[in-house]
PDB file of C-alpha atoms in Angstrom:
ATOM      1  CA  UNK A   1     112.197  82.619 114.633  1.00  0.00           C
ATOM      2  CA  UNK A   2     109.730  85.919 113.804  1.00  0.00           C
ATOM      3  CA  UNK A   3     106.004  85.937 114.776  1.00  0.00           C
ATOM      4  CA  UNK A   4     104.027  88.367 112.013  1.00  0.00           C
ATOM      5  CA  UNK A   5     100.199  89.953 113.474  1.00  0.00           C
ATOM      6  CA  UNK A   6      98.330  90.428 110.814  1.00  0.00           C
ATOM      7  CA  UNK A   7      95.123  93.036 111.674  1.00  0.00           C
ATOM      8  CA  UNK A   8      93.279  95.797 109.931  1.00  0.00           C
ATOM      9  CA  UNK A   9      90.619  93.545 108.167  1.00  0.00           C
ATOM     10  CA  UNK A  10      87.034  94.340 107.500  1.00  0.00           C
ATOM     11  CA  UNK A  11      83.732  94.598 106.170  1.00  0.00           C
ATOM     12  CA  UNK A  12      83.638  97.683 103.805  1.00  0.00           C
ATOM     13  CA  UNK A  13      81.737  98.425 100.765  1.00  0.00           C
ATOM     14  CA  UNK A  14      83.021  98.779  96.799  1.00  0.00           C
ATOM     15  CA  UNK A  15      84.926 101.314  96.247  1.00  0.00           C
ATOM     16  CA  UNK A  16      85.780 101.644  99.536  1.00  0.00           C
ATOM     17  CA  UNK A  17      89.289 101.656 100.993  1.00  0.00           C
ATOM     18  CA  UNK A  18      91.126  99.584 104.190  1.00  0.00           C
ATOM     19  CA  UNK A  19      94.755  99.510 105.741  1.00  0.00           C
ATOM     20  CA  UNK A  20      96.291  96.243 106.852  1.00  0.00           C
ATOM     21  CA  UNK A  21      99.170  96.183 109.192  1.00  0.00           C
ATOM     22  CA  UNK A  22     101.703  93.520 110.048  1.00  0.00           C
ATOM     23  CA  UNK A  23     103.333  93.805 113.259  1.00  0.00           C
ATOM     24  CA  UNK A  24     106.840  91.964 113.529  1.00  0.00           C
ATOM     25  CA  UNK A  25     108.362  90.467 116.436  1.00  0.00           C
ATOM     26  CA  UNK A  26     111.222  88.126 117.148  1.00  0.00           C
ATOM     27  CA  UNK A  27     113.363  89.587 114.686  1.00  0.00           C
ATOM     28  CA  UNK A  28     113.635  93.190 112.974  1.00  0.00           C
ATOM     29  CA  UNK A  29     111.684  93.190 109.293  1.00  0.00           C
ATOM     30  CA  UNK A  30     114.574  95.985 107.592  1.00  0.00           C
ATOM     31  CA  UNK A  31     116.681  92.907 106.004  1.00  0.00           C
ATOM     32  CA  UNK A  32     113.789  90.641 105.289  1.00  0.00           C
ATOM     33  CA  UNK A  33     111.499  90.642 102.307  1.00  0.00           C
ATOM     34  CA  UNK A  34     108.021  91.290 103.482  1.00  0.00           C
ATOM     35  CA  UNK A  35     105.000  90.667 101.007  1.00  0.00           C
ATOM     36  CA  UNK A  36     101.136  89.881 101.623  1.00  0.00           C
ATOM     37  CA  UNK A  37      99.123  87.442  99.725  1.00  0.00           C
ATOM     38  CA  UNK A  38      95.403  86.217 100.111  1.00  0.00           C
ATOM     39  CA  UNK A  39      93.358  83.656  99.685  1.00  0.00           C
ATOM     40  CA  UNK A  40      89.483  83.387  98.382  1.00  0.00           C
ATOM     41  CA  UNK A  41      87.049  80.827  99.498  1.00  0.00           C
ATOM     42  CA  UNK A  42      88.159  77.577  97.559  1.00  0.00           C
ATOM     43  CA  UNK A  43      91.168  79.339  95.714  1.00  0.00           C
ATOM     44  CA  UNK A  44      94.470  79.030  96.627  1.00  0.00           C
ATOM     45  CA  UNK A  45      96.491  82.069  98.205  1.00  0.00           C
ATOM     46  CA  UNK A  46      97.366  84.205  95.556  1.00  0.00           C
ATOM     47  CA  UNK A  47     100.703  86.768  95.649  1.00  0.00           C
ATOM     48  CA  UNK A  48      99.608  90.455  95.949  1.00  0.00           C
ATOM     49  CA  UNK A  49     102.779  92.342  96.636  1.00  0.00           C
ATOM     50  CA  UNK A  50     106.088  92.181  97.932  1.00  0.00           C
ATOM     51  CA  UNK A  51     108.578  94.624  99.332  1.00  0.00           C
ATOM     52  CA  UNK A  52     112.176  94.095  98.502  1.00  0.00           C
ATOM     53  CA  UNK A  53     114.614  94.480 102.440  1.00  0.00           C
ATOM     54  CA  UNK A  54     117.471  95.008 100.477  1.00  0.00           C
ATOM     55  CA  UNK A  55     116.803  96.994  97.567  1.00  0.00           C
ATOM     56  CA  UNK A  56     113.791  98.587  98.424  1.00  0.00           C
ATOM     57  CA  UNK A  57     111.986  97.231  95.103  1.00  0.00           C
ATOM     58  CA  UNK A  58     108.081  96.818  95.125  1.00  0.00           C
ATOM     59  CA  UNK A  59     106.056  94.118  92.689  1.00  0.00           C
ATOM     60  CA  UNK A  60     102.142  93.941  92.657  1.00  0.00           C
ATOM     61  CA  UNK A  61      99.981  91.118  91.554  1.00  0.00           C
ATOM     62  CA  UNK A  62      98.170  92.778  88.204  1.00  0.00           C
ATOM     63  CA  UNK A  63      94.851  92.782  89.814  1.00  0.00           C
ATOM     64  CA  UNK A  64      95.681  95.204  92.644  1.00  0.00           C
ATOM     65  CA  UNK A  65      98.307  97.683  90.648  1.00  0.00           C
ATOM     66  CA  UNK A  66      97.444 101.020  90.833  1.00  0.00           C
ATOM     67  CA  UNK A  67      95.133 100.388  93.354  1.00  0.00           C
ATOM     68  CA  UNK A  68      96.832  98.756  96.672  1.00  0.00           C
ATOM     69  CA  UNK A  69     100.348  99.784  97.937  1.00  0.00           C
ATOM     70  CA  UNK A  70     102.831  98.046 100.156  1.00  0.00           C
ATOM     71  CA  UNK A  71     105.050  99.585 102.878  1.00  0.00           C
ATOM     72  CA  UNK A  72     106.966  99.287 105.734  1.00  0.00           C
ATOM     73  CA  UNK A  73     108.166 101.248 108.702  1.00  0.00           C
ATOM     74  CA  UNK A  74     111.221  99.507 110.037  1.00  0.00           C
ATOM     75  CA  UNK A  75     111.464 102.183 112.902  1.00  0.00           C
ATOM     76  CA  UNK A  76     107.493 100.283 113.829  1.00  0.00           C
ATOM     77  CA  UNK A  77     109.040  96.670 112.770  1.00  0.00           C
ATOM     78  CA  UNK A  78     105.336  96.555 110.505  1.00  0.00           C
ATOM     79  CA  UNK A  79     104.839  96.321 107.134  1.00  0.00           C
ATOM     80  CA  UNK A  80     101.080  97.656 105.963  1.00  0.00           C
ATOM     81  CA  UNK A  81      98.874  97.253 102.893  1.00  0.00           C
ATOM     82  CA  UNK A  82      96.858 100.306 101.970  1.00  0.00           C
ATOM     83  CA  UNK A  83      93.726  99.128  99.798  1.00  0.00           C
ATOM     84  CA  UNK A  84      91.884 101.382  97.670  1.00  0.00           C
ATOM     85  CA  UNK A  85      88.782 101.401  95.389  1.00  0.00           C
ATOM     86  CA  UNK A  86      88.274  98.005  96.507  1.00  0.00           C
ATOM     87  CA  UNK A  87      86.269  95.606  94.331  1.00  0.00           C
ATOM     88  CA  UNK A  88      84.011  92.647  95.570  1.00  0.00           C
ATOM     89  CA  UNK A  89      86.860  89.970  94.312  1.00  0.00           C
ATOM     90  CA  UNK A  90      89.236  91.268  97.009  1.00  0.00           C
ATOM     91  CA  UNK A  91      86.976  89.909  99.079  1.00  0.00           C
ATOM     92  CA  UNK A  92      89.790  87.276 100.683  1.00  0.00           C
ATOM     93  CA  UNK A  93      91.837  86.453 104.004  1.00  0.00           C
ATOM     94  CA  UNK A  94      95.054  88.469 103.615  1.00  0.00           C
ATOM     95  CA  UNK A  95      98.596  87.010 104.984  1.00  0.00           C
ATOM     96  CA  UNK A  96     101.794  88.917 105.336  1.00  0.00           C
ATOM     97  CA  UNK A  97     104.485  86.790 104.852  1.00  0.00           C
ATOM     98  CA  UNK A  98     108.345  87.270 105.194  1.00  0.00           C
ATOM     99  CA  UNK A  99     111.266  85.161 103.352  1.00  0.00           C
ATOM    100  CA  UNK A 100     114.363  85.856 101.614  1.00  0.00           C
ATOM    101  CA  UNK A 101     113.331  85.390  97.925  1.00  0.00           C
ATOM    102  CA  UNK A 102     114.900  85.431  94.967  1.00  0.00           C
ATOM    103  CA  UNK A 103     113.714  87.951  92.524  1.00  0.00           C
ATOM    104  CA  UNK A 104     112.321  85.094  90.168  1.00  0.00           C
ATOM    105  CA  UNK A 105     110.574  83.592  93.327  1.00  0.00           C
ATOM    106  CA  UNK A 106     108.306  86.396  94.951  1.00  0.00           C
ATOM    107  CA  UNK A 107     105.104  84.857  93.742  1.00  0.00           C
ATOM    108  CA  UNK A 108     106.409  81.253  95.502  1.00  0.00           C
ATOM    109  CA  UNK A 109     104.726  80.699  98.336  1.00  0.00           C
ATOM    110  CA  UNK A 110     107.067  78.289  99.601  1.00  0.00           C
ATOM    111  CA  UNK A 111     109.685  80.535  99.462  1.00  0.00           C
ATOM    112  CA  UNK A 112     108.136  82.678 102.250  1.00  0.00           C
ATOM    113  CA  UNK A 113     109.490  81.566 105.855  1.00  0.00           C
ATOM    114  CA  UNK A 114     106.926  83.186 108.399  1.00  0.00           C
ATOM    115  CA  UNK A 115     103.306  83.959 107.919  1.00  0.00           C
ATOM    116  CA  UNK A 116     101.008  85.693 109.729  1.00  0.00           C
ATOM    117  CA  UNK A 117      97.681  84.407 111.087  1.00  0.00           C
ATOM    118  CA  UNK A 118      95.372  86.427 108.755  1.00  0.00           C
ATOM    119  CA  UNK A 119      93.103  88.908 108.552  1.00  0.00           C
ATOM    120  CA  UNK A 120      89.364  88.916 106.538  1.00  0.00           C
ATOM    121  CA  UNK A 121      88.705  91.353 104.444  1.00  0.00           C
ATOM    122  CA  UNK A 122      85.227  91.503 102.549  1.00  0.00           C
ATOM    123  CA  UNK A 123      83.639  93.735 100.404  1.00  0.00           C
ATOM    124  CA  UNK A 124      80.421  94.023  99.410  1.00  0.00           C
ATOM    125  CA  UNK A 125      79.228  95.320  96.075  1.00  0.00           C
TER     126      UNK A 125
END
């Protein structure tokens, strides 16, 4: 079992920055594919970014490319999401997730086994 604890959300003005953290326990994240998803009110949970454990490959959703950066610190067993140039449309609950995901399926929620509890990000205009 792996437990994931998301943190770092908050209220920020448009153009601002936040850094989310996802601390894992129970298992080491080094060989796991770690991702961030988000869910806005009334919408489905959507893919944001993934960092593959074995290859180190990183992929972003088009909506966040160039503004968000996913990273991991295997020694701390923690994954991060640095969010810059935030927009009101980035407002959502952000979740980290862990899985062993084939390259074609990184956007699929059901391919991820473990989930954090979520952290709220609110961007005011």
